[in-house]
Each structure stands twice: as C-alpha cells, then as structure tokens.
Short mmCIF file of C-alpha atoms in Angstrom, two decimals:
data_model
loop_
_atom_site.label_atom_id
_atom_site.label_comp_id
_atom_site.label_asym_id
_atom_site.label_seq_id
_atom_site.Cartn_x
_atom_site.Cartn_y
_atom_site.Cartn_z
CA GLU A 1 -103.91 57.94 179.67
CA VAL A 2 -101.02 58.85 182.00
CA GLN A 3 -101.88 58.84 185.35
CA LEU A 4 -100.05 59.29 188.79
CA VAL A 5 -102.18 57.86 191.71
CA GLN A 6 -100.82 58.78 195.00
CA SER A 7 -101.62 56.92 198.32
CA GLY A 8 -104.23 58.39 200.69
CA ALA A 9 -103.98 60.73 203.45
CA GLU A 10 -101.73 59.99 206.54
CA VAL A 11 -102.15 61.21 210.43
CA LYS A 12 -98.96 60.59 212.31
CA LYS A 13 -97.32 61.61 215.49
CA PRO A 14 -93.94 63.44 215.52
CA GLY A 15 -90.95 61.00 215.61
CA GLU A 16 -92.85 58.40 213.72
CA SER A 17 -91.79 57.30 210.35
CA LEU A 18 -93.79 57.37 207.04
CA LYS A 19 -93.57 56.21 203.35
CA ILE A 20 -96.03 57.56 200.84
CA SER A 21 -96.30 56.21 197.16
CA CYS A 22 -96.90 57.48 193.73
CA LYS A 23 -98.04 54.76 191.08
CA GLY A 24 -97.73 55.87 187.43
CA SER A 25 -99.66 54.31 184.66
CA GLY A 26 -100.22 54.87 180.84
CA TYR A 27 -96.56 55.51 180.16
CA HIS A 28 -93.10 53.74 180.21
CA PHE A 29 -92.35 54.45 183.83
CA ASP A 30 -88.72 54.01 183.48
CA THR A 31 -88.05 56.78 181.31
CA TYR A 32 -89.32 59.72 182.81
CA TRP A 33 -88.28 61.58 185.98
CA ILE A 34 -90.63 61.52 189.15
CA GLY A 35 -90.40 64.64 191.21
CA TRP A 36 -91.81 65.30 194.47
CA VAL A 37 -93.34 68.82 195.42
CA ARG A 38 -94.28 70.10 199.10
CA GLN A 39 -97.22 72.50 199.48
CA ILE A 40 -97.69 73.86 202.90
CA PRO A 41 -101.45 75.27 203.33
CA GLY A 42 -101.32 78.80 202.08
CA ARG A 43 -98.17 78.90 200.56
CA GLY A 44 -96.39 78.07 197.28
CA PRO A 45 -94.79 74.57 196.12
CA GLU A 46 -91.46 73.74 197.03
CA TRP A 47 -89.53 70.91 194.94
CA MET A 48 -88.26 68.45 197.19
CA GLY A 49 -86.03 66.31 194.82
CA THR A 50 -86.71 63.66 191.98
CA ILE A 51 -85.64 60.27 190.71
CA TYR A 52 -85.32 58.55 187.43
CA PRO A 53 -86.63 55.05 187.97
CA GLY A 54 -84.61 53.71 185.19
CA ASP A 55 -81.43 53.64 187.18
CA SER A 56 -82.56 55.25 190.33
CA ASP A 57 -80.73 58.48 189.94
CA THR A 58 -81.96 60.60 192.73
CA ARG A 59 -81.29 64.27 193.16
CA TYR A 60 -82.62 66.50 196.10
CA SER A 61 -82.95 70.02 196.69
CA PRO A 62 -80.70 71.51 199.25
CA SER A 63 -83.33 72.18 201.54
CA PHE A 64 -84.67 68.77 201.61
CA LYS A 65 -81.40 66.85 201.60
CA GLY A 66 -81.01 64.44 204.49
CA GLN A 67 -84.57 65.17 205.54
CA VAL A 68 -86.30 62.90 203.25
CA THR A 69 -85.66 59.80 200.93
CA ILE A 70 -86.94 59.11 197.44
CA SER A 71 -86.93 55.69 195.91
CA ALA A 72 -88.79 53.94 193.13
CA ASP A 73 -89.77 50.49 192.42
CA ARG A 74 -89.74 49.78 188.56
CA SER A 75 -91.52 46.27 189.23
CA THR A 76 -94.49 48.26 190.34
CA ALA A 77 -94.15 51.47 188.59
CA THR A 78 -94.28 53.34 191.92
CA ALA A 79 -92.15 56.01 193.46
CA HIS A 80 -91.92 56.85 197.29
CA LEU A 81 -91.21 59.46 199.51
CA GLN A 82 -90.11 58.55 203.08
CA TRP A 83 -89.39 60.08 206.42
CA THR A 84 -87.96 58.25 209.44
CA SER A 85 -88.60 60.86 211.88
CA LEU A 86 -91.67 63.29 211.19
CA ARG A 87 -91.79 66.56 212.70
CA ALA A 88 -95.01 69.04 213.03
CA SER A 89 -93.59 71.15 210.40
CA ASP A 90 -93.69 68.34 207.75
CA THR A 91 -97.54 68.96 207.78
CA ALA A 92 -98.27 69.71 204.12
CA MET A 93 -99.71 68.23 201.06
CA TYR A 94 -96.99 66.29 199.00
CA TYR A 95 -97.45 65.98 195.18
CA CYS A 96 -95.67 63.71 192.71
CA ALA A 97 -95.18 64.65 189.03
CA ARG A 98 -93.65 63.57 186.12
CA SER A 99 -90.88 65.34 183.94
CA ASP A 100 -89.15 64.60 180.80
CA TYR A 101 -85.84 66.26 182.41
CA TYR A 102 -83.64 66.78 185.38
CA ALA A 103 -81.92 70.39 185.64
CA ALA A 104 -82.31 72.45 182.59
CA GLY A 105 -85.52 72.50 180.72
CA ILE A 106 -87.38 70.77 183.63
CA TYR A 107 -90.97 71.13 183.80
CA TYR A 108 -93.99 68.83 185.15
CA ASP A 109 -96.67 67.79 182.76
CA TYR A 110 -98.65 65.29 184.82
CA TRP A 111 -99.02 65.43 188.44
CA GLY A 112 -100.66 62.92 191.13
CA GLN A 113 -103.85 63.97 193.18
CA GLY A 114 -101.64 64.83 196.40
CA THR A 115 -101.07 63.12 199.71
CA LEU A 116 -101.94 65.20 202.79
CA VAL A 117 -99.66 64.33 205.57
CA THR A 118 -100.65 65.81 209.17
CA VAL A 119 -98.01 65.38 211.99
CA SER A 120 -99.61 66.31 215.32
CA SER A 121 -99.28 64.96 218.81
CA GLN B 1 -89.22 82.47 200.79
CA SER B 2 -89.11 82.05 197.07
CA VAL B 3 -85.98 83.07 195.09
CA LEU B 4 -88.56 84.07 192.29
CA THR B 5 -90.60 87.16 192.47
CA GLN B 6 -94.40 87.37 191.64
CA PRO B 7 -97.23 89.87 192.36
CA PRO B 8 -99.19 88.58 195.22
CA SER B 9 -102.37 89.30 192.84
CA VAL B 10 -103.92 90.66 189.79
CA SER B 11 -107.41 91.37 188.94
CA ALA B 12 -109.36 92.55 185.94
CA ALA B 13 -112.97 92.29 184.51
CA PRO B 14 -114.15 89.25 182.32
CA GLY B 15 -113.07 89.42 178.94
CA GLN B 16 -110.16 91.74 179.75
CA LYS B 17 -106.39 90.83 180.03
CA VAL B 18 -104.10 90.18 182.96
CA THR B 19 -100.30 89.79 182.78
CA ILE B 20 -98.41 88.07 185.68
CA SER B 21 -94.70 88.48 185.72
CA CYS B 22 -91.96 86.43 187.22
CA SER B 23 -88.56 87.69 188.01
CA GLY B 24 -85.32 86.08 189.18
CA VAL B 25 -81.45 86.53 189.04
CA SER B 26 -79.34 85.35 186.15
CA SER B 27 -78.57 81.89 187.75
CA LYS B 28 -82.31 81.22 187.46
CA ILE B 29 -84.61 82.69 184.67
CA GLY B 30 -81.64 84.11 183.04
CA ASN B 31 -80.20 80.66 182.13
CA ASP B 32 -83.20 78.60 181.51
CA TYR B 33 -86.72 78.29 180.42
CA VAL B 34 -89.65 79.13 182.41
CA SER B 35 -92.96 76.91 183.07
CA TRP B 36 -96.15 78.06 184.46
CA TYR B 37 -98.78 76.34 186.48
CA GLN B 38 -102.47 76.93 187.34
CA GLN B 39 -103.84 75.51 190.57
CA PHE B 40 -107.29 75.62 191.80
CA PRO B 41 -107.81 75.20 195.78
CA GLY B 42 -107.15 71.82 196.91
CA ILE B 43 -106.06 70.63 193.36
CA ALA B 44 -102.95 69.68 191.96
CA PRO B 45 -101.24 72.10 190.08
CA LYS B 46 -101.87 72.05 186.25
CA LEU B 47 -99.09 72.79 183.53
CA LEU B 48 -100.07 75.89 181.43
CA ILE B 49 -96.75 76.85 179.66
CA TYR B 50 -93.30 75.18 179.28
CA LYS B 51 -90.12 76.14 177.81
CA SER B 52 -91.17 79.64 178.49
CA ASP B 53 -93.87 79.81 175.56
CA GLN B 54 -94.97 76.37 174.80
CA ARG B 55 -98.39 75.37 175.54
CA PRO B 56 -99.30 71.50 176.03
CA SER B 57 -102.12 70.28 174.11
CA GLY B 58 -105.62 71.21 175.58
CA ILE B 59 -104.55 74.61 176.92
CA PRO B 60 -106.42 77.38 175.31
CA ASP B 61 -104.37 80.01 173.37
CA ARG B 62 -105.74 82.69 175.69
CA PHE B 63 -102.79 81.38 177.94
CA SER B 64 -99.66 82.93 176.45
CA GLY B 65 -95.90 82.85 177.96
CA SER B 66 -92.82 84.80 177.07
CA LYS B 67 -89.33 85.36 178.58
CA SER B 68 -86.77 88.06 178.26
CA GLY B 69 -83.57 88.33 180.06
CA THR B 70 -84.23 87.56 183.91
CA SER B 71 -88.03 87.96 183.52
CA ALA B 72 -90.78 86.02 182.25
CA THR B 73 -94.41 86.74 181.76
CA LEU B 74 -97.75 84.97 181.63
CA ASP B 75 -100.65 86.25 179.82
CA ILE B 76 -104.17 85.39 180.14
CA THR B 77 -106.33 87.03 177.63
CA GLY B 78 -110.38 87.10 177.24
CA LEU B 79 -110.39 86.46 180.92
CA GLN B 80 -113.32 84.02 182.34
CA THR B 81 -114.26 83.29 185.92
CA GLY B 82 -112.90 79.98 185.54
CA ASP B 83 -109.63 81.54 185.43
CA GLU B 84 -109.80 82.58 189.04
CA ALA B 85 -107.05 80.56 190.57
CA ASP B 86 -103.24 80.74 191.92
CA TYR B 87 -100.44 80.67 189.01
CA TYR B 88 -96.88 79.73 189.67
CA CYS B 89 -93.74 80.18 187.76
CA GLY B 90 -90.75 77.67 187.95
CA THR B 91 -87.37 77.34 186.52
CA TRP B 92 -84.10 75.58 187.00
CA ASP B 93 -81.75 77.30 189.58
CA SER B 94 -78.20 76.09 188.33
CA SER B 95 -76.73 77.84 191.47
CA LEU B 96 -78.85 75.61 193.83
CA SER B 97 -79.04 72.55 191.54
CA ALA B 98 -82.83 73.07 192.21
CA TYR B 99 -85.96 73.39 190.56
CA VAL B 100 -87.49 76.73 191.84
CA LEU B 101 -90.89 77.96 192.06
CA GLY B 102 -92.50 81.30 192.62
CA PRO B 103 -94.44 82.22 195.54
CA GLY B 104 -97.76 82.38 193.47
CA THR B 105 -100.05 85.24 191.73
CA LYS B 106 -103.73 84.94 192.74
CA VAL B 107 -106.01 85.96 189.70
CA THR B 108 -109.38 87.43 190.45
CA VAL B 109 -111.87 88.15 188.04
CA LEU B 110 -113.97 91.05 189.05
#
C-alpha cells in the first residue's frame, strides 16, 4: 500500500527555522516526484515545488523560490520542506504528494495527511 | 489569487447532477491535461480525475471529467450527501513552469 506519512504539527515563532518531513512507503521512492502543497485555512491549495528523489532534481514555483528548500533522503525514503526564517504568513497546512510527472501531465495520486505549521509570537 | 477560474459554489438535490467548470488561458488548460481533486474539511485532497477524463481505480463513474479548448468540466451525477466537499482543478502552467490549482468549488447537496 502506497503511503506518505508526514511529521507532526509544529508551533514556531517568527524568525525560527523549521524542517518538516514526508516519508514514503509501499512504492519505489526514487522513481516518483514528491511535491509540496501549501493550503492556508479557507483557501485553495498552492503548489510550492517538487523533487525527484532519484537524482534530487528540484523545481520550485516562482511564488516560493527562495522562500523554502525542498530536499530528499533516498536512504530513508523521506522528503523534506525547510524554512530558515519563518514568518506569520507561513502559517498553513502543508501537504506532500506523489506524482509520476513533472511539468505537462502532472497530477498527484497519493497525498500525505498534512502538517499544520503555526507561526506566532 | 488563482490563474484558474472556478465557480465558488454549486448545489443540487440528491440524485441530481452538478457541473463544475474550470477555465484558464492557453498557457494553462489549453496546453495540458486537467486533474480534479475532492477535499473534505481537515483532510488531504483526493485525486478524482487525471489527464482530463481518466478516473483512478476506486473512483465511482458518477464522477467524470472533460476538457475542451481552455476550459474543463467535472460532472457529478447521482449526487449524494457524501459528495459535499470542495473540488479543485489543476493543470500545468507552461508560462510559470508551475502546477496551478483553481480556487475551489464548494458542492452543497440540498
């Protein structure tokens, strides 16, 4: 069974750093793209970027480039989303999801359960 | 603000049909397939339709998708109370080099 299991909810202060994780199982982790999606409460999801764990090819949405870092560890079948300096506006639910593709034809067939990140002083 | 357009809400009685539209310019829907997701409050989105009209295994045939030009449509027939959720379309935007998702449509079963 394909599963993406994300790390637990986080409460942070502005300016702090954070790294959240997404562990894949039940499939060959190296050969699917893992994407990250932000969803602010009451709003639609926003695609942040994606990584291909097989060669660490990483692509970012222009809206998020420079704001976050996406990485993956093949040895543990885990993808990460990282911030160096959080802002209150980063408060949101973050989902990881799996895709066969990057670019044309992209769609996400399996999703993690989400990680709620709250940034507040 | 999304580059795709969806109606904020649609509604119908149980057993009836609803149609959700998703429109965008040529660099988006016009150039690529569309996917559709269903989301219940507090739960991750679930893939309903991929490549504009394909259903993953386990998705009932009450859900169907189509695309024409720069617009796509999700139809839900035989509406059930369990279909009350938010529905999002998504497609690749070649001008942004990004996957873009619509603002969502809330389906209400009257």
